[in-house]
mmCIF file of C-alpha atoms in Angstrom:
data_model
loop_
_atom_site.group_PDB
_atom_site.id
_atom_site.type_symbol
_atom_site.label_atom_id
_atom_site.label_comp_id
_atom_site.label_asym_id
_atom_site.label_seq_id
_atom_site.Cartn_x
_atom_site.Cartn_y
_atom_site.Cartn_z
ATOM 1 C CA MET A 101 84.274 131.365 6.890
ATOM 2 C CA LEU A 102 85.184 135.055 6.578
ATOM 3 C CA ALA A 103 88.758 135.565 7.729
ATOM 4 C CA LYS A 104 88.444 138.041 10.574
ATOM 5 C CA THR A 105 92.058 138.133 11.609
ATOM 6 C CA SER A 106 94.421 140.454 9.745
ATOM 7 C CA LEU A 107 97.898 138.839 9.479
ATOM 8 C CA SER A 108 100.762 141.173 8.738
ATOM 9 C CA GLY A 109 104.446 140.734 7.632
ATOM 10 C CA SER A 110 106.976 143.301 6.576
ATOM 11 C CA ARG A 111 105.849 143.395 2.947
ATOM 12 C CA VAL A 112 102.316 141.971 2.783
ATOM 13 C CA ARG A 113 99.280 141.583 4.937
ATOM 14 C CA LEU A 114 96.516 139.101 4.774
ATOM 15 C CA THR A 115 92.949 140.563 5.005
ATOM 16 C CA SER A 116 89.367 139.915 4.133
ATOM 17 C CA TRP A 117 88.057 140.813 0.712
ATOM 18 C CA MET A 118 86.481 144.092 -0.121
ATOM 19 C CA PRO A 119 84.049 144.833 -2.883
ATOM 20 C CA GLN A 120 86.555 147.197 -4.560
ATOM 21 C CA ASP A 121 88.860 144.217 -5.044
ATOM 22 C CA LEU A 122 86.690 142.497 -7.665
ATOM 23 C CA PRO A 123 87.900 144.472 -10.687
ATOM 24 C CA ALA A 124 91.526 143.456 -10.049
ATOM 25 C CA LEU A 125 90.528 139.844 -9.477
ATOM 26 C CA ALA A 126 88.454 139.804 -12.629
ATOM 27 C CA HIS A 127 91.332 141.324 -14.491
ATOM 28 C CA TRP A 128 93.657 138.359 -13.474
ATOM 29 C CA TYR A 129 90.881 135.923 -14.317
ATOM 30 C CA GLN A 130 90.842 137.201 -17.901
ATOM 31 C CA GLN A 131 94.577 136.264 -18.423
ATOM 32 C CA SER A 132 95.141 132.734 -19.754
ATOM 33 C CA ASP A 133 98.729 132.533 -18.424
ATOM 34 C CA PHE A 134 97.432 133.286 -14.870
ATOM 35 C CA LEU A 135 94.628 130.735 -15.301
ATOM 36 C CA ARG A 136 96.862 127.960 -16.748
ATOM 37 C CA LEU A 137 99.085 128.112 -13.706
ATOM 38 C CA LEU A 138 96.114 128.165 -11.251
ATOM 39 C CA ASP A 139 94.082 125.126 -12.101
ATOM 40 C CA ALA A 140 93.533 122.203 -14.553
ATOM 41 C CA GLN A 141 90.214 123.669 -15.987
ATOM 42 C CA PRO A 142 90.350 125.217 -19.366
ATOM 43 C CA ALA A 143 91.761 128.846 -19.371
ATOM 44 C CA TYR A 144 88.297 130.362 -19.585
ATOM 45 C CA PRO A 145 87.863 133.984 -18.505
ATOM 46 C CA TYR A 146 85.460 134.517 -15.476
ATOM 47 C CA SER A 147 83.202 137.561 -15.034
ATOM 48 C CA GLU A 148 83.362 139.862 -12.101
ATOM 49 C CA ALA A 149 79.847 138.776 -11.162
ATOM 50 C CA PHE A 150 80.846 135.098 -11.127
ATOM 51 C CA LEU A 151 83.929 135.868 -9.052
ATOM 52 C CA GLY A 152 81.887 137.971 -6.624
ATOM 53 C CA GLN A 153 79.573 135.098 -6.037
ATOM 54 C CA TRP A 154 82.483 132.632 -5.746
ATOM 55 C CA LEU A 155 84.142 134.810 -3.067
ATOM 56 C CA GLU A 156 80.877 135.114 -1.137
ATOM 57 C CA GLU A 157 80.441 131.409 -1.118
ATOM 58 C CA ARG A 158 84.010 130.796 0.015
ATOM 59 C CA GLN A 159 83.595 133.329 2.901
ATOM 60 C CA LYS A 160 80.568 131.590 4.132
ATOM 61 C CA SER A 161 82.157 128.098 4.175
ATOM 62 C CA ASN A 162 83.199 126.352 7.350
ATOM 63 C CA HIS A 163 85.911 124.527 5.390
ATOM 64 C CA ALA A 164 87.720 127.390 3.766
ATOM 65 C CA PHE A 165 89.472 130.650 4.634
ATOM 66 C CA ILE A 166 90.358 132.913 1.687
ATOM 67 C CA PHE A 167 92.588 135.984 2.227
ATOM 68 C CA ALA A 168 93.274 138.931 0.103
ATOM 69 C CA VAL A 169 97.076 139.625 -0.160
ATOM 70 C CA ARG A 170 97.873 143.299 0.181
ATOM 71 C CA ALA A 171 101.080 145.344 -0.042
ATOM 72 C CA VAL A 172 102.314 146.952 3.216
ATOM 73 C CA SER A 173 104.077 150.362 2.725
ATOM 74 C CA SER A 174 107.795 150.180 3.262
ATOM 75 C CA ASN A 175 110.981 152.108 2.797
ATOM 76 C CA GLU A 176 112.570 149.120 1.108
ATOM 77 C CA PRO A 177 113.425 149.959 -2.622
ATOM 78 C CA ALA A 178 112.393 146.407 -3.665
ATOM 79 C CA VAL A 179 108.771 147.137 -2.481
ATOM 80 C CA THR A 180 107.083 148.358 -5.580
ATOM 81 C CA ALA A 181 103.305 148.122 -4.859
ATOM 82 C CA PRO A 182 101.564 151.090 -3.028
ATOM 83 C CA ASN A 183 100.200 150.443 0.444
ATOM 84 C CA ASP A 184 97.135 148.342 0.561
ATOM 85 C CA MET A 185 97.249 147.414 -3.165
ATOM 86 C CA LEU A 186 95.673 143.980 -3.865
ATOM 87 C CA LEU A 187 98.495 141.728 -4.969
ATOM 88 C CA GLY A 188 96.667 138.380 -5.025
ATOM 89 C CA TYR A 189 95.065 135.851 -2.662
ATOM 90 C CA VAL A 190 95.887 132.799 -0.648
ATOM 91 C CA GLU A 191 93.282 130.236 0.344
ATOM 92 C CA LEU A 192 93.022 127.338 2.782
ATOM 93 C CA ASP A 193 90.271 125.111 1.653
ATOM 94 C CA GLY A 194 88.765 121.622 1.755
ATOM 95 C CA ILE A 195 89.659 121.605 5.531
ATOM 96 C CA LEU A 196 89.105 118.216 7.194
ATOM 97 C CA TRP A 197 88.730 119.433 10.741
ATOM 98 C CA ASN A 198 88.742 115.840 12.232
ATOM 99 C CA HIS A 199 92.108 115.060 10.539
ATOM 100 C CA GLN A 200 93.611 118.582 10.835
ATOM 101 C CA VAL A 201 94.317 118.682 7.126
ATOM 102 C CA SER A 202 93.802 121.442 4.563
ATOM 103 C CA TRP A 203 94.653 122.311 0.994
ATOM 104 C CA ILE A 204 96.428 125.660 0.255
ATOM 105 C CA SER A 205 96.525 127.641 -2.953
ATOM 106 C CA ILE A 206 98.093 131.062 -3.842
ATOM 107 C CA ALA A 207 97.610 133.401 -6.684
ATOM 108 C CA ILE A 208 99.602 136.559 -7.232
ATOM 109 C CA GLY A 209 98.801 138.862 -10.102
ATOM 110 C CA GLU A 210 101.315 138.616 -12.906
ATOM 111 C CA GLU A 211 102.383 142.340 -12.620
ATOM 112 C CA HIS A 212 103.495 141.473 -8.936
ATOM 113 C CA TRP A 213 105.573 138.327 -9.730
ATOM 114 C CA GLY A 214 109.293 138.264 -8.650
ATOM 115 C CA HIS A 215 109.076 140.575 -5.683
ATOM 116 C CA GLY A 216 108.805 138.052 -2.927
ATOM 117 C CA TYR A 217 105.184 138.791 -2.077
ATOM 118 C CA GLY A 218 104.181 135.149 -2.490
ATOM 119 C CA PHE A 219 106.776 133.798 -0.074
ATOM 120 C CA GLU A 220 105.664 136.050 2.709
ATOM 121 C CA ALA A 221 101.965 135.588 1.928
ATOM 122 C CA MET A 222 102.400 131.822 2.237
ATOM 123 C CA GLN A 223 104.434 132.165 5.548
ATOM 124 C CA LEU A 224 101.592 134.153 7.031
ATOM 125 C CA ALA A 225 98.876 131.724 5.738
ATOM 126 C CA LEU A 226 100.855 128.697 7.012
ATOM 127 C CA THR A 227 101.372 130.349 10.411
ATOM 128 C CA PHE A 228 97.572 130.965 10.551
ATOM 129 C CA ALA A 229 96.982 127.367 9.555
ATOM 130 C CA PHE A 230 99.299 125.771 12.058
ATOM 131 C CA GLU A 231 98.932 128.191 14.966
ATOM 132 C CA GLU A 232 95.403 129.631 14.728
ATOM 133 C CA LEU A 233 93.600 126.717 13.160
ATOM 134 C CA ASN A 234 95.690 124.054 14.839
ATOM 135 C CA LEU A 235 96.079 122.093 11.614
ATOM 136 C CA HIS A 236 98.706 119.413 11.340
ATOM 137 C CA ARG A 237 99.092 118.966 7.480
ATOM 138 C CA ILE A 238 98.851 121.380 4.571
ATOM 139 C CA GLN A 239 98.928 120.083 1.101
ATOM 140 C CA LEU A 240 98.802 121.402 -2.477
ATOM 141 C CA THR A 241 99.198 120.457 -6.078
ATOM 142 C CA VAL A 242 101.286 122.181 -8.735
ATOM 143 C CA PHE A 243 101.877 121.613 -12.439
ATOM 144 C CA SER A 244 105.374 120.413 -13.421
ATOM 145 C CA TYR A 245 105.829 123.449 -15.707
ATOM 146 C CA ASN A 246 105.251 125.931 -12.916
ATOM 147 C CA ASP A 247 108.932 126.219 -11.846
ATOM 148 C CA ARG A 248 108.437 129.433 -9.830
ATOM 149 C CA ALA A 249 105.708 127.929 -7.664
ATOM 150 C CA ILE A 250 107.711 124.645 -7.166
ATOM 151 C CA ALA A 251 110.805 126.659 -5.981
ATOM 152 C CA LEU A 252 108.515 128.671 -3.618
ATOM 153 C CA TYR A 253 106.861 125.585 -2.040
ATOM 154 C CA GLU A 254 110.221 123.804 -1.589
ATOM 155 C CA LYS A 255 111.683 126.995 0.017
ATOM 156 C CA LEU A 256 108.873 126.894 2.422
ATOM 157 C CA GLY A 257 109.580 123.320 3.351
ATOM 158 C CA PHE A 258 106.988 121.370 1.317
ATOM 159 C CA GLN A 259 107.937 117.879 0.388
ATOM 160 C CA ARG A 260 107.062 116.398 -2.891
ATOM 161 C CA GLU A 261 104.928 113.246 -2.105
ATOM 162 C CA GLY A 262 103.547 112.117 -5.315
ATOM 163 C CA ILE A 263 103.180 112.654 -9.027
ATOM 164 C CA TYR A 264 100.027 112.519 -11.147
ATOM 165 C CA ARG A 265 101.620 111.481 -14.332
ATOM 166 C CA GLU A 266 100.581 113.256 -17.532
ATOM 167 C CA PHE A 267 97.669 114.836 -15.696
ATOM 168 C CA VAL A 268 97.127 117.992 -17.693
ATOM 169 C CA HIS A 269 97.034 118.565 -21.421
ATOM 170 C CA ARG A 270 98.189 122.122 -22.395
ATOM 171 C CA SER A 271 99.137 123.520 -25.810
ATOM 172 C CA GLY A 272 99.609 120.023 -27.314
ATOM 173 C CA ASP A 273 101.738 118.629 -24.536
ATOM 174 C CA ARG A 274 101.037 116.454 -21.447
ATOM 175 C CA HIS A 275 102.408 117.562 -18.104
ATOM 176 C CA ASP A 276 102.617 116.046 -14.743
ATOM 177 C CA MET A 277 100.986 117.444 -11.569
ATOM 178 C CA TYR A 278 102.887 117.153 -8.246
ATOM 179 C CA LEU A 279 101.401 116.514 -4.842
ATOM 180 C CA TYR A 280 103.323 118.406 -2.055
ATOM 181 C CA GLY A 281 102.703 118.259 1.673
ATOM 182 C CA LEU A 282 104.025 120.081 4.871
ATOM 183 C CA LEU A 283 103.517 118.861 8.400
ATOM 184 C CA ARG A 284 103.391 121.139 11.399
ATOM 185 C CA PRO A 285 106.601 119.721 13.042
ATOM 186 C CA GLU A 286 108.421 120.312 9.732
ATOM 187 C CA TRP A 287 107.183 123.822 9.653
ATOM 188 C CA LYS A 288 108.179 124.530 13.289
ATOM 189 C CA ALA A 289 111.612 123.058 12.744
ATOM 190 C CA ARG A 290 112.221 125.370 9.735
ATOM 191 C CA PHE A 291 110.555 128.571 10.889
ATOM 192 C CA GLY A 292 110.194 128.094 14.689
#
């Protein structure tokens, strides 16, 4: 489904995708470091045409919501991205409506790491998931070598629920993949 609601925070806002976003997305999907954090598939670059088709399919799905993460202009010195600049995306997908469960994933362009954009984008997406979609459980997987993401998810209240031991093979080494989950009552207790 195309996300029609625009969600705003103090530093980022979540919007629908625009055609002019594709070059930035394609740029990120050319970077192997970005791809190796995102999924277990080989770090293979994707074309702009492929990504455009992927976005179109996601936006038509009844089981997914994909948002562009954009900068909001601010007077804070820590905010470095110009207003409305595409910073990344956050997606709720694989939604099981009858069980009120969804997967969540986030990707922020490497040039925007370390500015707190991911935390606020995830807060907005989780609020949308729990309040607007009335979901009960949000889950995700993350590779054991992605320390930044693990810290983010735990700061948001996600609990590590399982380990897929030696799941991924990267650069000659095997790495675990962790399963994390967050329930609506846990979210409410933490963020009200």
